[in-house]
mmCIF file of N, CA and C in Angstrom:
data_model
loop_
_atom_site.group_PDB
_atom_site.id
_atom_site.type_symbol
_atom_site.label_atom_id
_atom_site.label_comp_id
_atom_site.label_asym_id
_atom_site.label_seq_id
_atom_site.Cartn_x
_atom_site.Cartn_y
_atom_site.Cartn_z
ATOM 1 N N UNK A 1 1.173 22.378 36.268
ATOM 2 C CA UNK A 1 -0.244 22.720 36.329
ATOM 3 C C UNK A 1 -0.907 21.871 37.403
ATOM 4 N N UNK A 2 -2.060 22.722 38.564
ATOM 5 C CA UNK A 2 -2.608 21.673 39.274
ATOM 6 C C UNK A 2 -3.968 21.316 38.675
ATOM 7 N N UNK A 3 -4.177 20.308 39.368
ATOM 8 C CA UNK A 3 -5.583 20.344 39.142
ATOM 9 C C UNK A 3 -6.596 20.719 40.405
ATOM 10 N N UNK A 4 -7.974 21.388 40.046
ATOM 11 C CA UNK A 4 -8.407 22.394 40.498
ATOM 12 C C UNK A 4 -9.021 21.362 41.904
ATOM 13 N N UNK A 5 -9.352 21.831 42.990
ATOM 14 C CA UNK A 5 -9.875 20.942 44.045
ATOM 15 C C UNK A 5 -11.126 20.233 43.668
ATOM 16 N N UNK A 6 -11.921 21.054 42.694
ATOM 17 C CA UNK A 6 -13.614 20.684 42.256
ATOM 18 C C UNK A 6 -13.139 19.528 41.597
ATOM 19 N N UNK A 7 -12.186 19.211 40.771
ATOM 20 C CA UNK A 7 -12.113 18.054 39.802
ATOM 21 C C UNK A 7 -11.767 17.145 40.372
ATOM 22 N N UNK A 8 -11.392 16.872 41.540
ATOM 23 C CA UNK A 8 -11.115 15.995 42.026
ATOM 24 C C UNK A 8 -11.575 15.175 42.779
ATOM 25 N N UNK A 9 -12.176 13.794 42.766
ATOM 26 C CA UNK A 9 -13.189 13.064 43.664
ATOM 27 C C UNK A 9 -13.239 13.463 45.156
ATOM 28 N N UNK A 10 -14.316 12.815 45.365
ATOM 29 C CA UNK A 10 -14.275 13.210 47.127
ATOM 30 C C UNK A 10 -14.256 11.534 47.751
ATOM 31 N N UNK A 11 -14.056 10.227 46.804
ATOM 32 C CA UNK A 11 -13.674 9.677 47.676
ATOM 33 C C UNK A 11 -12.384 8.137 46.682
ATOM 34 N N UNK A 12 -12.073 7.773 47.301
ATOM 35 C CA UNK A 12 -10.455 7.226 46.830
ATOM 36 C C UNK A 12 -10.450 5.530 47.385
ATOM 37 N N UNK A 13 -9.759 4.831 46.639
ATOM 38 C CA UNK A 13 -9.579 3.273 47.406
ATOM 39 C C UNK A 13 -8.334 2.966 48.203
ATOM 40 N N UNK A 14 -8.496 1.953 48.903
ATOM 41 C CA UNK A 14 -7.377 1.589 50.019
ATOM 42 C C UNK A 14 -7.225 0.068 49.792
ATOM 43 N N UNK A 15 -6.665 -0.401 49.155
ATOM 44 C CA UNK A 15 -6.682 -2.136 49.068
ATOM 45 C C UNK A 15 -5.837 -2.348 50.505
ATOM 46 N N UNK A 16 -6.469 -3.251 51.160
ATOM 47 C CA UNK A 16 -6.093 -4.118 52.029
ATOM 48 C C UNK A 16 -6.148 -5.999 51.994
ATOM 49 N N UNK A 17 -5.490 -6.467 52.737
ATOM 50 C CA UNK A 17 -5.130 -7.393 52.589
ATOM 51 C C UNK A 17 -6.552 -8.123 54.048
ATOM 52 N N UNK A 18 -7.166 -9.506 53.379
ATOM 53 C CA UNK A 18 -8.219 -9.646 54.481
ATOM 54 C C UNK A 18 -7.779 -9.530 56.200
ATOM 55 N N UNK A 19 -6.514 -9.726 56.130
ATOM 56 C CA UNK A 19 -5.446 -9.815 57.829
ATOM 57 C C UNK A 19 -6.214 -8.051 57.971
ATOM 58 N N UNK A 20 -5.367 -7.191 57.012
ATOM 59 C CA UNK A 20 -5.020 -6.283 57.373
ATOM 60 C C UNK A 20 -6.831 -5.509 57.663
ATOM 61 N N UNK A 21 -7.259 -5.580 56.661
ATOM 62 C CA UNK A 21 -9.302 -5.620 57.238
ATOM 63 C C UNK A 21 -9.193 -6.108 58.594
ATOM 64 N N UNK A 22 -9.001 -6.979 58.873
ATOM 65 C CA UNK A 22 -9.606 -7.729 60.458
ATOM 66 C C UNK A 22 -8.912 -6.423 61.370
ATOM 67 N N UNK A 23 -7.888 -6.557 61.435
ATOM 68 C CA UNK A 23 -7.054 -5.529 62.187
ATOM 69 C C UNK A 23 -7.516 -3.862 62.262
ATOM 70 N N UNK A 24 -7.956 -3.322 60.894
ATOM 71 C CA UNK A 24 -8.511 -2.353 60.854
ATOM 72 C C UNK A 24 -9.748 -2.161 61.826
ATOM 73 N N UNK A 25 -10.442 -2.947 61.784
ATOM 74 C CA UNK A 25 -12.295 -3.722 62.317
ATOM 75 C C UNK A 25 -12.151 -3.712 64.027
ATOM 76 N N UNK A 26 -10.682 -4.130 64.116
ATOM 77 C CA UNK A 26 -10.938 -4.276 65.446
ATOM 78 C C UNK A 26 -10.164 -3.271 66.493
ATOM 79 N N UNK A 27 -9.107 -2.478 65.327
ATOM 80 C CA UNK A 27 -8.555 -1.107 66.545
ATOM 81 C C UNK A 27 -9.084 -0.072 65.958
ATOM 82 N N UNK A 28 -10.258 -0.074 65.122
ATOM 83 C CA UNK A 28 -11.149 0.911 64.346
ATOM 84 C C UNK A 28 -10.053 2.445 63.483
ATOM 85 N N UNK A 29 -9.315 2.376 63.525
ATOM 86 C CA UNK A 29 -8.165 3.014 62.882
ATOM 87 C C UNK A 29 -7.297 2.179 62.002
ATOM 88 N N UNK A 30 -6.622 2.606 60.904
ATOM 89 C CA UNK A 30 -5.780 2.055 59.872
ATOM 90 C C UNK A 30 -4.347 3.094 60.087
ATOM 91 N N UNK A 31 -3.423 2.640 60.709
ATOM 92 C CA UNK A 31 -1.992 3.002 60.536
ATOM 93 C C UNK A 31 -1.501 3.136 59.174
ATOM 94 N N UNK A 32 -1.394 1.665 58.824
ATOM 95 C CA UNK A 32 -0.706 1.954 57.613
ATOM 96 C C UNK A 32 -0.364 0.445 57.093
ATOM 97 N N UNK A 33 -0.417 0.308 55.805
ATOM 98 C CA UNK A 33 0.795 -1.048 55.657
ATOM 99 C C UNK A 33 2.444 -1.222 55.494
ATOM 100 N N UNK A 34 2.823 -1.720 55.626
ATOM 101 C CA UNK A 34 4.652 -1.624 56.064
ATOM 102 C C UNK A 34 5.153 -0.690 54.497
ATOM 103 N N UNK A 35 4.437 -0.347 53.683
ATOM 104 C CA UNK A 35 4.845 0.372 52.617
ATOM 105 C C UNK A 35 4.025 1.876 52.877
ATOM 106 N N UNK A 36 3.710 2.023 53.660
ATOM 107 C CA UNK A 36 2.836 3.116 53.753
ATOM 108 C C UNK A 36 3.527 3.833 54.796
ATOM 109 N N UNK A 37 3.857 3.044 56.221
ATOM 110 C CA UNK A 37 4.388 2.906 57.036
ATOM 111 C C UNK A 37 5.956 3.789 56.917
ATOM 112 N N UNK A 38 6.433 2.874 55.693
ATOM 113 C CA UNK A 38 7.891 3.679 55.142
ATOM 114 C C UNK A 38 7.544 4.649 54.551
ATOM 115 N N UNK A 39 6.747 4.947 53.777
ATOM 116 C CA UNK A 39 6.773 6.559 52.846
ATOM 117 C C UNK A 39 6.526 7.512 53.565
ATOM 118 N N UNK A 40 5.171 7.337 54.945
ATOM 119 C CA UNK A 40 5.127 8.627 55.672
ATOM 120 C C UNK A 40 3.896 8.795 55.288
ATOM 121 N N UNK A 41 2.929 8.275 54.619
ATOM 122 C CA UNK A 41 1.873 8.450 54.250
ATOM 123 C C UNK A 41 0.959 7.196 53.950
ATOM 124 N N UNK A 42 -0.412 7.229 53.833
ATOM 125 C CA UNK A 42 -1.090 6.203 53.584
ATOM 126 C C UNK A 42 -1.779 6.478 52.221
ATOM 127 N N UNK A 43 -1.023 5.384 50.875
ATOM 128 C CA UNK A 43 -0.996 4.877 49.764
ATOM 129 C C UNK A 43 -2.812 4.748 49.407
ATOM 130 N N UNK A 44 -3.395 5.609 48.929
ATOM 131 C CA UNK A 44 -4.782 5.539 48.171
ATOM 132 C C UNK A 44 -4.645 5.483 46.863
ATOM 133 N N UNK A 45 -5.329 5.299 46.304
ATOM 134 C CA UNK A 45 -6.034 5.315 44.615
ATOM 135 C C UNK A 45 -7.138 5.999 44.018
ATOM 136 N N UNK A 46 -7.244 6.338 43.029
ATOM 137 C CA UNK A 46 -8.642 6.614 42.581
ATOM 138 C C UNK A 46 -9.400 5.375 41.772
ATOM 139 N N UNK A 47 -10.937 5.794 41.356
ATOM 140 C CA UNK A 47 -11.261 4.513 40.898
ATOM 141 C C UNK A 47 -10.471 4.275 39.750
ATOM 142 N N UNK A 48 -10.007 5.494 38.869
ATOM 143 C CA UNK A 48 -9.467 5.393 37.424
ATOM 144 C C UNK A 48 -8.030 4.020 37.708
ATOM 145 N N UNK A 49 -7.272 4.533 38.989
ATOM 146 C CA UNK A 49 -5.893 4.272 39.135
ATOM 147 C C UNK A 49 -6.283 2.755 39.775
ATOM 148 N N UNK A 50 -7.583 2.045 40.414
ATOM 149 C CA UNK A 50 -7.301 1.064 41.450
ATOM 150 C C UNK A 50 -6.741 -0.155 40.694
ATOM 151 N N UNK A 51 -7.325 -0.563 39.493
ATOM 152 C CA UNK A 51 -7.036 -1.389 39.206
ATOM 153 C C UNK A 51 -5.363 -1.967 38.649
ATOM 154 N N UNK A 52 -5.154 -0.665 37.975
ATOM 155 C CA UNK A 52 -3.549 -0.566 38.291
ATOM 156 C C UNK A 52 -2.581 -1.031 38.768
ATOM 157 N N UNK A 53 -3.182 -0.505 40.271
ATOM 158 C CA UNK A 53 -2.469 -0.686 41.219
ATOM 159 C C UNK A 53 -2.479 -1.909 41.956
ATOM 160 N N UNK A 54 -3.619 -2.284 41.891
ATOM 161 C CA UNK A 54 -3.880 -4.053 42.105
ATOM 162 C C UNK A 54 -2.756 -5.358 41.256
ATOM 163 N N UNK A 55 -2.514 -4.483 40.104
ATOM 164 C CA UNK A 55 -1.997 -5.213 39.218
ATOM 165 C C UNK A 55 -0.716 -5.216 39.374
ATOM 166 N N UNK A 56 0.162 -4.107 40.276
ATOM 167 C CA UNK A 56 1.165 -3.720 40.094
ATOM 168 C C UNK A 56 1.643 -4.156 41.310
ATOM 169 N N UNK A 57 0.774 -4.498 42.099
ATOM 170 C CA UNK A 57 1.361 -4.056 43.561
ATOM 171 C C UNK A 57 0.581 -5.504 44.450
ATOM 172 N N UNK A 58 -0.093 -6.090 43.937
ATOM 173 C CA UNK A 58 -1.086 -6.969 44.790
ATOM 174 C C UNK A 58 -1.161 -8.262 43.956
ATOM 175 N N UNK A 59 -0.694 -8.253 42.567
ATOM 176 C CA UNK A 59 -0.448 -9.357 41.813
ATOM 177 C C UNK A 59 -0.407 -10.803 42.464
ATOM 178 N N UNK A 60 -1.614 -11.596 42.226
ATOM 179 C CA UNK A 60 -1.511 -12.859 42.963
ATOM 180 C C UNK A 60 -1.960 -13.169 44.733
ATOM 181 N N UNK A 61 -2.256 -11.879 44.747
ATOM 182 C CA UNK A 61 -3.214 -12.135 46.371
ATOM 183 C C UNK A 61 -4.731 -12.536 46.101
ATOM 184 N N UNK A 62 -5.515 -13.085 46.582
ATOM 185 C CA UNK A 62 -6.922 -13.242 46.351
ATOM 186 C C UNK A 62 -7.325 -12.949 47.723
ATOM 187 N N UNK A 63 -7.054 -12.429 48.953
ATOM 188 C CA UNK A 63 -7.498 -12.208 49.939
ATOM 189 C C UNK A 63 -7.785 -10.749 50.098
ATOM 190 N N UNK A 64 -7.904 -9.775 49.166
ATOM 191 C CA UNK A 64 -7.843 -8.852 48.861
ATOM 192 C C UNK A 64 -9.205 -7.771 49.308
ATOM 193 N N UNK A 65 -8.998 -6.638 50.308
ATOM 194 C CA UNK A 65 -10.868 -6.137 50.423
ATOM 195 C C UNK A 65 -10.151 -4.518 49.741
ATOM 196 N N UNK A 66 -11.052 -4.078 49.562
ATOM 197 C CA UNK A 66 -11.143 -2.590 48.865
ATOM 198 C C UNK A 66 -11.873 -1.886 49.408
ATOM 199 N N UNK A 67 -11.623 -0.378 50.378
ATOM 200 C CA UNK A 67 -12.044 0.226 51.157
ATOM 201 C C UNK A 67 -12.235 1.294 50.056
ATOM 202 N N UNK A 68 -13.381 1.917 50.097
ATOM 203 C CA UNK A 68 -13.824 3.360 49.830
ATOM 204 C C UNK A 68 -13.636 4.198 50.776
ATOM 205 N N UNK A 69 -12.690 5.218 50.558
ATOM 206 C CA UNK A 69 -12.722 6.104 51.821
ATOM 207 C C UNK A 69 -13.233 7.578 51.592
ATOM 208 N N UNK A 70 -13.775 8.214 52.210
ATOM 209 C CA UNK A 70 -14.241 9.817 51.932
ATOM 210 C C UNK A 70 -13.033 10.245 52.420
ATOM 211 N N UNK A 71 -12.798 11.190 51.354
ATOM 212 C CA UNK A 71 -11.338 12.132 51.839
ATOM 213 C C UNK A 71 -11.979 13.142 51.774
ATOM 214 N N UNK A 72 -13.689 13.788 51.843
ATOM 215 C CA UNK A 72 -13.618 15.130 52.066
ATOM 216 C C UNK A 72 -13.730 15.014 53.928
ATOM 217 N N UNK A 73 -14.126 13.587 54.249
ATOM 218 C CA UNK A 73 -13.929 13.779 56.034
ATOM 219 C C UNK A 73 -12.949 13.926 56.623
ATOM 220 N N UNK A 74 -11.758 13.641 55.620
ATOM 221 C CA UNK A 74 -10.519 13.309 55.951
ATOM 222 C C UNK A 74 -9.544 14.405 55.942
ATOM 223 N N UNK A 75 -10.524 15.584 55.510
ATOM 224 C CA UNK A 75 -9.933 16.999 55.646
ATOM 225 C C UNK A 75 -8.646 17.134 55.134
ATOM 226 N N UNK A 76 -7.456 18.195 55.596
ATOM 227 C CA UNK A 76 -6.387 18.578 55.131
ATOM 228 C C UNK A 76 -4.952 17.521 55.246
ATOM 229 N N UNK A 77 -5.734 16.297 55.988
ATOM 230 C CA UNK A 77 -4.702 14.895 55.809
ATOM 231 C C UNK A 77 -4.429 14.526 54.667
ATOM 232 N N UNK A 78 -5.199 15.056 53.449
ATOM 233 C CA UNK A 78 -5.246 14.070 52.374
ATOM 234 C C UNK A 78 -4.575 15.577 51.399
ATOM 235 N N UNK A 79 -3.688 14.686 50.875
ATOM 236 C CA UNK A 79 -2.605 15.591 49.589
ATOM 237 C C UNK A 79 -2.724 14.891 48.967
ATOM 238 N N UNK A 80 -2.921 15.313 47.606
ATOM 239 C CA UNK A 80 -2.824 14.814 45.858
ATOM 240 C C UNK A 80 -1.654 15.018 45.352
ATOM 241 N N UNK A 81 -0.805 13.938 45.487
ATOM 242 C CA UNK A 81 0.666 13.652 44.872
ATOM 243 C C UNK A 81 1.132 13.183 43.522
ATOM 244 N N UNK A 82 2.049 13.755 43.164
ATOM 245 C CA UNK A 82 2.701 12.842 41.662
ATOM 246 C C UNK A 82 2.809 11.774 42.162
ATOM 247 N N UNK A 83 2.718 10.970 41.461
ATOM 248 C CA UNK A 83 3.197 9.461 41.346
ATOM 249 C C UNK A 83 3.829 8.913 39.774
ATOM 250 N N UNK A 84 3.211 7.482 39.710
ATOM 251 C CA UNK A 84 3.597 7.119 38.454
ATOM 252 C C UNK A 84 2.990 7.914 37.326
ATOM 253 N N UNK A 85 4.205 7.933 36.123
ATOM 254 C CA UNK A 85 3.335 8.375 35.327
ATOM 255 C C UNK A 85 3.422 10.291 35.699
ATOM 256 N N UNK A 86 3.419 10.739 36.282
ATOM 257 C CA UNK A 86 2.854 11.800 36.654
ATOM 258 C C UNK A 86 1.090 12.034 37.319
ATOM 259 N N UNK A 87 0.422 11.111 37.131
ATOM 260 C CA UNK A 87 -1.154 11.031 37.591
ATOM 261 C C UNK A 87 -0.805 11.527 39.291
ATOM 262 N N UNK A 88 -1.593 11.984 39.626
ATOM 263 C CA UNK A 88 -1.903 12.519 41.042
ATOM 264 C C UNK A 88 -2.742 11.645 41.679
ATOM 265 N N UNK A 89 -1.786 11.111 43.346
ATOM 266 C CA UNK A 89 -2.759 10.134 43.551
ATOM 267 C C UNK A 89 -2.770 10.604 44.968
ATOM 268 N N UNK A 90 -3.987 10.089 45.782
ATOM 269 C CA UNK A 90 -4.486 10.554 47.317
ATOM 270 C C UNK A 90 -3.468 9.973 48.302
ATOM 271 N N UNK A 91 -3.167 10.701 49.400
ATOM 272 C CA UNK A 91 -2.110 10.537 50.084
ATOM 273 C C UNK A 91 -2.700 11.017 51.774
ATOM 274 N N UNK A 92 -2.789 9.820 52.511
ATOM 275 C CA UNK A 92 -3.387 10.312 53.818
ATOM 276 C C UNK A 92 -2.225 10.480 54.853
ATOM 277 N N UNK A 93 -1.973 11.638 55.603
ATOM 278 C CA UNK A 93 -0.734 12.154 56.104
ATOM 279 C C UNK A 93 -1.247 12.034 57.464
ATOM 280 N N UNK A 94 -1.944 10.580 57.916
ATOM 281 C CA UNK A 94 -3.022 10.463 59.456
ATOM 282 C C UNK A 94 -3.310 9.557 59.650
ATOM 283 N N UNK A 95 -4.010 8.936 60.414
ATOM 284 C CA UNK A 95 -4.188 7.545 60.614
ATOM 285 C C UNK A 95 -5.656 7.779 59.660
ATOM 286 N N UNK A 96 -5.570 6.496 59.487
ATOM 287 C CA UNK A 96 -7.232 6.649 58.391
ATOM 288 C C UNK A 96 -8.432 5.543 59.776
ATOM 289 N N UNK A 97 -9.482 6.774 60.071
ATOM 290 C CA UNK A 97 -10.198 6.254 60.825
ATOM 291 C C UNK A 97 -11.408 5.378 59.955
ATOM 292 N N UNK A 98 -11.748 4.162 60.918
ATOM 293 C CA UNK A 98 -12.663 3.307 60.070
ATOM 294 C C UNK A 98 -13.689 4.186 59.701
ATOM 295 N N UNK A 99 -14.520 5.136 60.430
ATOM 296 C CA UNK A 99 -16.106 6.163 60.023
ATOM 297 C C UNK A 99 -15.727 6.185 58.602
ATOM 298 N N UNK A 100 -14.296 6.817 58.374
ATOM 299 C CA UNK A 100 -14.305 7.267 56.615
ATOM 300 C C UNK A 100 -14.437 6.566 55.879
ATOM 301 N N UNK A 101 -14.012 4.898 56.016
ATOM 302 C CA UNK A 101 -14.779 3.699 55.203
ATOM 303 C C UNK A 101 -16.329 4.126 55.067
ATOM 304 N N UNK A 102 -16.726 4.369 53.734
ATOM 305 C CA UNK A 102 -17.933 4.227 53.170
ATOM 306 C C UNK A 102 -18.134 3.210 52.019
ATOM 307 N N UNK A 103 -17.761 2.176 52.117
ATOM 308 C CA UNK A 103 -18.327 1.444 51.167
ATOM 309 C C UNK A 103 -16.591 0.016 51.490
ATOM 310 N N UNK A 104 -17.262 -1.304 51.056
ATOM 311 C CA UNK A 104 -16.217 -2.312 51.532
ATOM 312 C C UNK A 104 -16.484 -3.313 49.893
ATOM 313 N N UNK A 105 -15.531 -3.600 49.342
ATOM 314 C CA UNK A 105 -15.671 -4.774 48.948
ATOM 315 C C UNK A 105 -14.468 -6.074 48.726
ATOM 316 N N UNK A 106 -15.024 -7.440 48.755
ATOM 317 C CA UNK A 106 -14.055 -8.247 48.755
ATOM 318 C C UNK A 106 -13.528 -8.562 46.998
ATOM 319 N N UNK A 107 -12.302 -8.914 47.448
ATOM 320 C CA UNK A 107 -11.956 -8.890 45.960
ATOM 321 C C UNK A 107 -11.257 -10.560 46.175
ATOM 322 N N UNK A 108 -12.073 -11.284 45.172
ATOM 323 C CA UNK A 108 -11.000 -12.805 45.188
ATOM 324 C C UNK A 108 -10.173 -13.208 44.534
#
């Protein structure tokens, strides 16, 4: 069963690492992180899933920023994938340009 496009947010998180922020800031595009890099896609969240994933995956960093990104700007780059669990999570198949950052926060 999918779920329908309406149910699904229009915008998703990107944890970065404060390095990986600076770097974003200054070639105004986001490639990827070396795990993102390998899958072929760039690794998002929803708000339900971020914390999760912080926990799972970021355990013990405090340099930590959290990008809000609009994936309805982000057009047909962005696929809703199985993941863990089965939950469907945002998947950017593009470079993620900084404009789609709408919202930043630091996490310590």
């Amino acid at each position: 069963m999918t779920t329908p496009a309406s149910a699904l947010p229009a915008t998703a998180f990107k944890v970065l690492t404060a390095q990986q922020w600076t770097d974003f800031e200054r070639e105004r595009v986001f490639r990827g992180a070396p795990v993102d890099i390998a899958d072929g896609y760039i690794h998002l969240s929803t708000a339900g899933q971020l914390e999760a994933t912080i926990a799972k995956y970021f355990a013990g960093h405090t340099d930590l920023m959290i990008a809000e990104v609009d994936l309805v700007q982000l057009g047909d780059a962005v696929r809703w994938e199985p993941a863990r669990g089965g939950d469907l999570f945002p998947h950017i198949y593009a470079e993620l340009p900084i404009h789609a950052v709408v919202s930043l926060q630091k996490r310590s």
